[in-house]
Amino acid sequence: MDADHEEWGLIEAMCVAGILGGNWDNGSNCGSRAANWNNTPWYSDSVIGARGRCDLPLRARRRLRPRRPATSSGGQLGRPASANTLRGPAERGVAHRNPRPAALSSGVRMSKKYRNLMPEIVSPANMRAAFRRAARAKRQTWGYLEFREFSEVNLARLAETMASGRYVPDPSRVFTIYEPKARLITAPSFRDRVAQHAICAVISPIFEATLLPRTFACRVGMGTHAAARTVQADLRRAGAGAAFLKTDFSRFFPSIDRAVLHGLIRAKISCAATLGLLEAIIPPEGVGLPIGALTSQLFANVYGGVVDRFLLGERREKAWVRYMDDIVIIGRDQAHLHDLRRSLEVISAERLGLRFSRWSVAPVSRGINFVGYRIWASHKLLRRQSVVDARRKIRRMRAAGDEQALARFLASWRGHASHADAHNLLRSLLGDER
């Protein structure tokens, strides 16, 4: 009697429950969410049964991970067979993500290439945004005033030449700066600045994703202060008995092999028009990148990323920081760092054609001279040469009577010094200025 009672209860529940779905020509009953509530379970009209239309969004469908192949012993991939391993994920009630590609699971990294970038580069919105970014701190220059006179026409003409492959950079203005050391600067024209801003707005996120989080130069949210904080945090974790290796590449920008660089670019970009535009700005033959161009900052970082991946991927180093061509590595002992330095010299010469101008291995108790600071685990100080240069500039500006330039310099230098333990120094300098 109990079995008959349960059977009749099930039949009653089926009579009450609705029959979901309908065929494609059933009007309001059409679709996966339609329901017929007035039909008995033995209702066999052709209206019910065929689900010819589905109104479920495609993104809601989830592909389950395929079952692992069973081994000859009855388990899966060498694991002992159990009730949990013999059932699939759907039977266990577990929702899995899509499986990783076979190349990733085998340890081979798949590199995604980007194509059809030119329409985004030369789009009107991107060109106008590039014009606004290029105009920052350039609104009193002749190039900006001339370009702005017919800005919409000039932007459209520039976009057309870039998209058609007829873009040729203008001659750059070349000059030399002597602080902190003598460097040859190549300043592009305002038109070329707009073009480079338009290009970098599209390709920078592509290459930014390839950079490791321990390189700090010319990146949003990074910079010298973040690099100094990271080095100090690594020193505190390492302890008093650790040592450090500091290296500096000789003539980094002028020594960059353009053929190697374009190989790194083509590893991420397959758009022929974009590659042609980049080759017009940076020829694939020869050596060197111009200091002062926006594209040079980006691609110098990409070039140095080869060293980053060597340190992290091949040598498994954890406490290191790179700021363009300056590298600081903190290790357990000096012997390990000397061996690492020899490996760095070899791969830098073989893969990048770079050599060290200077290097040093010393205990961390001596402090690390990096990004304008002398860094210990307990405190940071400004470099002596920075303080000497600041005093000279203040005296020179006061003698010339240039109060505006002096105010700008003091505000900038005070912001830099505030990240160090320099309270007495700041008070001394501001007292001298008064």
Short mmCIF file of C-alpha atoms in Angstrom, two decimals:
data_model
loop_
_atom_site.label_atom_id
_atom_site.label_comp_id
_atom_site.label_asym_id
_atom_site.label_seq_id
_atom_site.Cartn_x
_atom_site.Cartn_y
_atom_site.Cartn_z
CA MET A 1 0.00 0.00 0.00
CA ASP A 2 2.87 2.37 0.71
CA ALA A 3 4.32 1.84 -2.80
CA ASP A 4 0.91 2.46 -4.42
CA HIS A 5 0.51 5.62 -2.32
CA GLU A 6 3.90 6.97 -3.44
CA GLU A 7 3.08 6.19 -7.11
CA TRP A 8 -0.22 8.07 -6.98
CA GLY A 9 1.50 11.02 -5.25
CA LEU A 10 4.01 11.21 -8.10
CA ILE A 11 1.22 11.17 -10.69
CA GLU A 12 -0.60 13.99 -8.89
CA ALA A 13 2.59 16.06 -8.81
CA MET A 14 3.03 15.54 -12.55
CA CYS A 15 -0.53 16.71 -13.21
CA VAL A 16 0.06 19.90 -11.23
CA ALA A 17 3.55 20.68 -12.64
CA GLY A 18 3.77 22.69 -15.83
CA ILE A 19 5.25 21.41 -19.06
CA LEU A 20 8.02 23.82 -20.07
CA GLY A 21 8.84 24.75 -23.63
CA GLY A 22 6.96 24.63 -26.87
CA ASN A 23 7.44 24.27 -30.62
CA TRP A 24 8.58 27.20 -32.81
CA ASP A 25 5.07 28.17 -34.10
CA ASN A 26 3.17 28.05 -30.82
CA GLY A 27 2.81 31.82 -30.34
CA SER A 28 3.18 32.87 -26.71
CA ASN A 29 4.03 29.30 -25.69
CA CYS A 30 7.12 29.38 -27.89
CA GLY A 31 10.54 29.36 -26.22
CA SER A 32 12.29 27.68 -23.32
CA ARG A 33 10.52 29.82 -20.70
CA ALA A 34 6.95 29.17 -21.92
CA ALA A 35 4.82 26.84 -19.77
CA ASN A 36 1.52 24.97 -20.27
CA TRP A 37 -0.24 24.51 -16.93
CA ASN A 38 -3.55 23.01 -18.12
CA ASN A 39 -2.32 19.81 -19.74
CA THR A 40 -2.22 16.36 -18.18
CA PRO A 41 0.90 14.18 -18.43
CA TRP A 42 -0.74 12.00 -21.12
CA TYR A 43 -1.46 15.03 -23.32
CA SER A 44 0.17 14.15 -26.68
CA ASP A 45 -0.73 17.06 -28.98
CA SER A 46 2.01 18.14 -31.39
CA VAL A 47 2.16 21.53 -29.63
CA ILE A 48 4.29 19.98 -26.86
CA GLY A 49 7.66 18.33 -27.28
CA ALA A 50 9.50 20.19 -30.04
CA ARG A 51 11.77 22.97 -28.73
CA GLY A 52 12.62 24.62 -32.01
CA ARG A 53 13.40 28.05 -30.55
CA CYS A 54 15.70 28.89 -27.63
CA ASP A 55 15.70 32.32 -26.06
CA LEU A 56 18.49 31.57 -23.60
CA PRO A 57 21.48 33.91 -24.03
CA LEU A 58 24.52 32.24 -25.54
CA ARG A 59 26.75 33.47 -22.70
CA ALA A 60 24.66 31.53 -20.17
CA ARG A 61 25.63 28.20 -21.72
CA ARG A 62 28.66 26.63 -20.08
CA ARG A 63 30.81 23.92 -21.50
CA LEU A 64 31.87 21.42 -18.89
CA ARG A 65 35.38 20.09 -18.63
CA PRO A 66 35.70 16.69 -20.34
CA ARG A 67 36.28 13.66 -18.23
CA ARG A 68 39.85 12.67 -17.56
CA PRO A 69 40.89 9.49 -19.32
CA ALA A 70 40.84 6.50 -17.00
CA THR A 71 43.99 4.47 -16.50
CA SER A 72 44.22 0.74 -16.83
CA SER A 73 43.96 0.40 -13.05
CA GLY A 74 40.57 2.05 -13.00
CA GLY A 75 41.76 5.39 -11.56
CA GLN A 76 42.46 8.67 -13.31
CA LEU A 77 45.98 9.79 -14.24
CA GLY A 78 47.66 7.61 -11.66
CA ARG A 79 45.31 8.50 -8.79
CA PRO A 80 43.54 5.70 -6.89
CA ALA A 81 40.02 4.98 -8.08
CA SER A 82 37.27 6.16 -5.77
CA ALA A 83 33.62 7.10 -5.90
CA ASN A 84 34.59 10.70 -6.38
CA THR A 85 37.07 10.15 -9.21
CA LEU A 86 34.89 7.77 -11.21
CA ARG A 87 32.11 10.30 -11.58
CA GLY A 88 32.19 13.27 -13.95
CA PRO A 89 32.01 16.88 -12.77
CA ALA A 90 28.33 17.19 -13.70
CA GLU A 91 27.44 14.14 -11.63
CA ARG A 92 29.36 15.54 -8.63
CA GLY A 93 27.48 18.82 -8.91
CA VAL A 94 30.68 20.85 -9.51
CA ALA A 95 30.75 23.65 -12.09
CA HIS A 96 34.16 23.78 -13.77
CA ARG A 97 35.71 26.42 -15.99
CA ASN A 98 36.62 25.70 -19.57
CA PRO A 99 39.72 23.51 -19.77
CA ARG A 100 43.05 25.14 -20.54
CA PRO A 101 44.51 24.56 -24.01
CA ALA A 102 46.77 21.59 -24.35
CA ALA A 103 49.74 23.81 -25.13
CA LEU A 104 49.40 25.59 -21.78
CA SER A 105 48.94 22.39 -19.80
CA SER A 106 52.11 20.97 -21.35
CA GLY A 107 54.16 24.00 -20.28
CA VAL A 108 54.31 25.76 -23.69
CA ARG A 109 53.14 29.39 -23.44
CA MET A 110 50.82 30.50 -26.23
CA SER A 111 51.44 34.09 -27.42
CA LYS A 112 48.43 35.97 -28.64
CA LYS A 113 48.97 38.19 -31.68
CA TYR A 114 46.91 41.29 -32.41
CA ARG A 115 45.78 42.27 -35.88
CA ASN A 116 43.59 44.91 -37.55
CA LEU A 117 44.85 47.63 -35.20
CA MET A 118 45.06 50.42 -37.76
CA PRO A 119 41.33 51.32 -37.79
CA GLU A 120 41.51 51.85 -34.03
CA ILE A 121 44.72 53.88 -34.28
CA VAL A 122 43.39 56.32 -36.89
CA SER A 123 39.85 56.58 -35.53
CA PRO A 124 38.72 60.20 -35.03
CA ALA A 125 38.25 59.76 -31.28
CA ASN A 126 41.74 58.33 -30.81
CA MET A 127 43.35 61.02 -32.97
CA ARG A 128 41.64 63.82 -31.03
CA ALA A 129 42.70 62.26 -27.71
CA ALA A 130 46.27 61.97 -29.03
CA PHE A 131 46.19 65.67 -29.99
CA ARG A 132 45.11 66.62 -26.45
CA ARG A 133 47.84 64.50 -24.84
CA ALA A 134 50.54 65.83 -27.18
CA ALA A 135 49.49 69.42 -26.37
CA ARG A 136 50.29 69.10 -22.66
CA ALA A 137 53.09 71.54 -21.76
CA LYS A 138 53.41 72.42 -25.47
CA ARG A 139 50.73 75.08 -25.82
CA GLN A 140 53.28 77.88 -26.16
CA THR A 141 55.31 76.17 -28.89
CA TRP A 142 55.18 77.13 -32.54
CA GLY A 143 54.44 73.54 -33.64
CA TYR A 144 51.32 73.34 -31.48
CA LEU A 145 50.00 76.74 -32.56
CA GLU A 146 50.51 75.92 -36.22
CA PHE A 147 48.85 72.48 -35.91
CA ARG A 148 45.93 73.84 -33.90
CA GLU A 149 45.07 76.47 -36.53
CA PHE A 150 43.36 73.79 -38.65
CA SER A 151 43.42 70.94 -36.17
CA GLU A 152 40.57 68.87 -37.63
CA VAL A 153 42.01 69.04 -41.14
CA ASN A 154 45.50 68.27 -39.90
CA LEU A 155 44.27 65.32 -37.84
CA ALA A 156 42.31 63.89 -40.77
CA ARG A 157 45.29 64.31 -43.10
CA LEU A 158 47.65 62.71 -40.57
CA ALA A 159 45.28 59.78 -40.05
CA GLU A 160 44.97 59.25 -43.81
CA THR A 161 48.75 59.16 -44.33
CA MET A 162 49.18 56.76 -41.41
CA ALA A 163 46.47 54.39 -42.67
CA SER A 164 47.70 54.43 -46.29
CA GLY A 165 51.31 53.66 -45.41
CA ARG A 166 52.62 57.02 -46.67
CA TYR A 167 53.56 58.39 -43.26
CA VAL A 168 57.10 59.79 -43.07
CA PRO A 169 58.35 61.42 -39.83
CA ASP A 170 59.52 65.02 -39.95
CA PRO A 171 63.15 65.93 -39.19
CA SER A 172 63.68 65.97 -35.41
CA ARG A 173 65.33 68.64 -33.32
CA VAL A 174 68.53 67.33 -31.72
CA PHE A 175 70.21 68.81 -28.65
CA THR A 176 72.33 67.71 -25.68
CA ILE A 177 71.52 67.80 -21.97
CA TYR A 178 74.22 67.53 -19.30
CA GLU A 179 72.29 66.62 -16.14
CA PRO A 180 72.70 64.12 -14.62
CA LYS A 181 75.07 63.23 -17.48
CA ALA A 182 75.56 64.19 -21.12
CA ARG A 183 72.80 62.75 -23.33
CA LEU A 184 71.76 63.42 -26.92
CA ILE A 185 68.02 64.17 -27.05
CA THR A 186 65.95 63.82 -30.22
CA ALA A 187 62.74 65.87 -30.01
CA PRO A 188 60.10 64.96 -32.64
CA SER A 189 57.88 67.59 -34.25
CA PHE A 190 54.41 68.23 -32.84
CA ARG A 191 52.83 66.32 -35.75
CA ASP A 192 54.99 63.29 -34.98
CA ARG A 193 54.16 63.58 -31.29
CA VAL A 194 50.46 63.31 -32.15
CA ALA A 195 51.14 60.26 -34.32
CA GLN A 196 53.15 58.54 -31.59
CA HIS A 197 50.49 59.24 -28.96
CA ALA A 198 47.85 57.73 -31.26
CA ILE A 199 49.96 54.62 -31.82
CA CYS A 200 50.93 54.12 -28.18
CA ALA A 201 47.35 54.54 -26.98
CA VAL A 202 46.51 51.33 -28.86
CA ILE A 203 49.67 49.22 -28.60
CA SER A 204 50.85 50.18 -25.11
CA PRO A 205 48.24 47.97 -23.33
CA ILE A 206 49.37 45.06 -25.53
CA PHE A 207 53.01 45.32 -24.50
CA GLU A 208 52.21 46.45 -20.96
CA ALA A 209 50.65 43.03 -20.39
CA THR A 210 53.98 41.39 -21.29
CA LEU A 211 55.98 43.37 -18.70
CA LEU A 212 56.60 41.90 -15.28
CA PRO A 213 55.51 43.79 -12.16
CA ARG A 214 59.12 44.43 -11.06
CA THR A 215 60.02 46.84 -13.85
CA PHE A 216 59.13 50.40 -12.89
CA ALA A 217 60.28 52.84 -15.59
CA CYS A 218 57.74 54.74 -17.73
CA ARG A 219 54.71 52.84 -16.44
CA VAL A 220 51.48 54.19 -15.01
CA GLY A 221 51.38 53.74 -11.25
CA MET A 222 55.08 52.84 -11.06
CA GLY A 223 58.06 55.22 -11.14
CA THR A 224 61.13 55.92 -9.00
CA HIS A 225 59.35 56.14 -5.66
CA ALA A 226 57.60 52.80 -6.11
CA ALA A 227 60.92 51.24 -7.17
CA ALA A 228 62.67 52.58 -4.04
CA ARG A 229 59.87 51.28 -1.79
CA THR A 230 60.07 47.84 -3.39
CA VAL A 231 63.84 47.64 -2.91
CA GLN A 232 63.47 48.65 0.74
CA ALA A 233 60.76 46.04 1.29
CA ASP A 234 63.03 43.37 -0.25
CA LEU A 235 65.87 44.46 2.06
CA ARG A 236 63.65 44.07 5.12
CA ARG A 237 62.64 40.57 4.05
CA ALA A 238 66.23 39.56 3.25
CA GLY A 239 67.71 40.42 6.63
CA ALA A 240 71.07 41.84 7.66
CA GLY A 241 73.26 39.08 6.21
CA ALA A 242 72.13 39.44 2.60
CA ALA A 243 74.01 41.02 -0.30
CA PHE A 244 73.01 42.90 -3.44
CA LEU A 245 74.06 43.07 -7.08
CA LYS A 246 73.65 46.37 -8.94
CA THR A 247 74.23 46.58 -12.69
CA ASP A 248 74.01 49.31 -15.31
CA PHE A 249 74.03 48.76 -19.07
CA SER A 250 76.44 50.83 -21.14
CA ARG A 251 74.69 53.27 -23.53
CA PHE A 252 71.38 51.44 -23.27
CA PHE A 253 69.26 53.39 -25.78
CA PRO A 254 72.02 53.78 -28.41
CA SER A 255 72.91 50.06 -28.13
CA ILE A 256 69.44 48.55 -28.75
CA ASP A 257 69.51 46.16 -31.72
CA ARG A 258 66.53 47.15 -33.87
CA ALA A 259 66.30 43.76 -35.58
CA VAL A 260 65.90 42.05 -32.20
CA LEU A 261 63.41 44.72 -31.13
CA HIS A 262 61.24 44.28 -34.22
CA GLY A 263 61.27 40.54 -33.60
CA LEU A 264 59.79 41.20 -30.16
CA ILE A 265 57.21 43.54 -31.71
CA ARG A 266 56.17 41.00 -34.37
CA ALA A 267 55.73 38.39 -31.64
CA LYS A 268 52.69 40.37 -30.41
CA ILE A 269 51.46 42.31 -33.48
CA SER A 270 50.55 40.80 -36.85
CA CYS A 271 48.82 43.86 -38.35
CA ALA A 272 50.85 44.64 -41.48
CA ALA A 273 49.77 48.31 -41.57
CA THR A 274 50.75 48.85 -37.93
CA LEU A 275 54.09 47.11 -38.43
CA GLY A 276 54.79 49.29 -41.46
CA LEU A 277 53.98 52.41 -39.45
CA LEU A 278 56.33 51.34 -36.64
CA GLU A 279 59.09 50.62 -39.17
CA ALA A 280 58.69 54.16 -40.51
CA ILE A 281 59.30 55.53 -37.01
CA ILE A 282 61.97 52.98 -35.98
CA PRO A 283 63.79 51.46 -38.99
CA PRO A 284 64.37 47.71 -38.57
CA GLU A 285 68.02 47.97 -39.58
CA GLY A 286 70.79 49.38 -37.45
CA VAL A 287 71.29 50.04 -33.76
CA GLY A 288 69.85 52.56 -31.33
CA LEU A 289 66.62 54.28 -30.32
CA PRO A 290 66.26 58.08 -30.10
CA ILE A 291 65.99 59.40 -26.56
CA GLY A 292 62.96 61.67 -26.30
CA ALA A 293 60.40 59.79 -28.40
CA LEU A 294 57.34 58.24 -26.77
CA THR A 295 57.75 55.01 -28.74
CA SER A 296 61.36 54.74 -27.56
CA GLN A 297 60.30 54.62 -23.91
CA LEU A 298 57.80 51.85 -24.61
CA PHE A 299 60.07 49.69 -26.74
CA ALA A 300 63.11 50.14 -24.50
CA ASN A 301 61.02 48.65 -21.71
CA VAL A 302 59.98 45.78 -24.00
CA TYR A 303 63.62 45.21 -24.91
CA GLY A 304 64.68 45.05 -21.27
CA GLY A 305 61.84 42.61 -20.58
CA VAL A 306 64.08 39.85 -21.97
CA VAL A 307 66.31 40.28 -18.90
CA ASP A 308 63.24 40.31 -16.63
CA ARG A 309 62.04 36.97 -17.95
CA PHE A 310 65.52 35.51 -17.60
CA LEU A 311 65.72 36.54 -13.94
CA LEU A 312 62.27 35.28 -13.04
CA GLY A 313 61.79 32.36 -15.40
CA GLU A 314 65.26 30.82 -15.76
CA ARG A 315 67.05 31.86 -12.57
CA ARG A 316 63.97 31.94 -10.30
CA GLU A 317 65.04 35.18 -8.63
CA LYS A 318 62.39 36.82 -6.46
CA ALA A 319 63.99 39.98 -5.03
CA TRP A 320 64.98 42.12 -8.01
CA VAL A 321 63.93 45.50 -9.44
CA ARG A 322 64.63 47.00 -12.87
CA TYR A 323 64.35 50.67 -13.73
CA MET A 324 65.04 50.80 -17.50
CA ASP A 325 68.76 49.89 -17.67
CA ASP A 326 69.48 49.85 -13.90
CA ILE A 327 68.95 46.52 -12.11
CA VAL A 328 69.17 45.71 -8.40
CA ILE A 329 69.11 42.07 -7.24
CA ILE A 330 69.13 41.03 -3.58
CA GLY A 331 70.52 37.57 -2.84
CA ARG A 332 71.43 35.32 0.02
CA ASP A 333 75.21 35.63 -0.44
CA GLN A 334 77.83 37.27 -2.62
CA ALA A 335 78.94 34.02 -4.32
CA HIS A 336 75.43 33.48 -5.66
CA LEU A 337 75.29 37.06 -6.95
CA HIS A 338 78.67 36.80 -8.70
CA ASP A 339 77.45 33.69 -10.51
CA LEU A 340 74.23 35.50 -11.43
CA ARG A 341 76.21 38.48 -12.72
CA ARG A 342 78.21 36.23 -15.07
CA SER A 343 75.00 34.69 -16.40
CA LEU A 344 73.49 38.14 -16.93
CA GLU A 345 76.53 39.28 -18.89
CA VAL A 346 76.30 36.25 -21.17
CA ILE A 347 72.59 36.47 -21.99
CA SER A 348 72.71 40.28 -22.34
CA ALA A 349 75.49 39.99 -24.91
CA GLU A 350 74.03 37.00 -26.79
CA ARG A 351 70.34 37.93 -26.86
CA LEU A 352 70.40 41.73 -26.74
CA GLY A 353 73.89 42.86 -27.72
CA LEU A 354 74.29 44.79 -24.44
CA ARG A 355 77.18 44.98 -21.99
CA PHE A 356 77.57 46.35 -18.48
CA SER A 357 79.21 49.72 -17.99
CA ARG A 358 79.59 49.02 -14.27
CA TRP A 359 78.44 46.57 -11.66
CA SER A 360 78.95 46.01 -7.95
CA VAL A 361 78.33 43.26 -5.40
CA ALA A 362 78.29 44.28 -1.74
CA PRO A 363 76.54 43.54 1.58
CA VAL A 364 73.24 45.32 2.12
CA SER A 365 74.66 47.10 5.16
CA ARG A 366 76.43 49.50 2.77
CA GLY A 367 73.14 50.76 1.34
CA ILE A 368 71.98 50.63 -2.27
CA ASN A 369 72.39 53.67 -4.52
CA PHE A 370 69.30 53.44 -6.74
CA VAL A 371 66.81 55.81 -8.44
CA GLY A 372 68.17 58.88 -6.67
CA TYR A 373 68.21 57.43 -3.14
CA ARG A 374 70.58 55.55 -0.86
CA ILE A 375 68.42 52.75 0.50
CA TRP A 376 68.76 50.70 3.68
CA ALA A 377 66.22 48.44 5.31
CA SER A 378 65.62 51.00 8.05
CA HIS A 379 65.74 54.32 6.15
CA LYS A 380 66.36 56.13 2.86
CA LEU A 381 68.59 59.11 2.18
CA LEU A 382 69.04 61.32 -0.85
CA ARG A 383 72.12 60.83 -2.98
CA ARG A 384 74.93 63.21 -2.12
CA GLN A 385 75.26 64.35 -5.73
CA SER A 386 71.53 65.16 -5.84
CA VAL A 387 71.90 67.46 -2.84
CA VAL A 388 74.97 69.16 -4.36
CA ASP A 389 73.17 69.70 -7.68
CA ALA A 390 70.09 71.09 -5.90
CA ARG A 391 72.13 73.66 -3.99
CA ARG A 392 73.87 74.77 -7.19
CA LYS A 393 70.57 75.20 -9.01
CA ILE A 394 69.08 77.22 -6.17
CA ARG A 395 72.08 79.58 -6.13
CA ARG A 396 72.02 79.94 -9.91
CA MET A 397 68.29 80.73 -10.06
CA ARG A 398 68.52 83.20 -7.20
CA ALA A 399 71.41 84.98 -8.93
CA ALA A 400 69.40 85.18 -12.16
CA GLY A 401 66.31 86.44 -10.29
CA ASP A 402 64.07 83.80 -11.90
CA GLU A 403 61.57 83.40 -9.09
CA GLN A 404 59.05 81.34 -11.09
CA ALA A 405 61.64 78.76 -12.13
CA LEU A 406 62.95 78.63 -8.56
CA ALA A 407 59.45 78.02 -7.16
CA ARG A 408 58.80 75.22 -9.67
CA PHE A 409 62.13 73.55 -8.93
CA LEU A 410 61.67 73.74 -5.14
CA ALA A 411 58.19 72.24 -5.37
CA SER A 412 59.44 69.38 -7.54
CA TRP A 413 62.58 68.70 -5.51
CA ARG A 414 60.72 68.90 -2.21
CA GLY A 415 58.30 66.24 -3.45
CA HIS A 416 61.25 64.01 -4.37
CA ALA A 417 63.02 64.60 -1.04
CA SER A 418 59.87 63.98 1.01
CA HIS A 419 60.11 60.26 0.20
CA ALA A 420 63.42 60.08 2.08
CA ASP A 421 64.44 60.74 5.67
CA ALA A 422 65.46 64.31 4.86
CA HIS A 423 63.60 66.57 7.29
CA ASN A 424 66.69 68.47 8.42
CA LEU A 425 67.98 68.75 4.86
CA LEU A 426 64.70 70.23 3.63
CA ARG A 427 64.67 72.71 6.46
CA SER A 428 68.24 73.71 5.62
CA LEU A 429 67.54 74.17 1.92
CA LEU A 430 64.35 76.12 2.48
CA GLY A 431 66.16 78.28 5.02
CA ASP A 432 68.91 78.98 2.48
CA GLU A 433 66.27 79.92 -0.11
CA ARG A 434 64.61 82.32 2.31
#
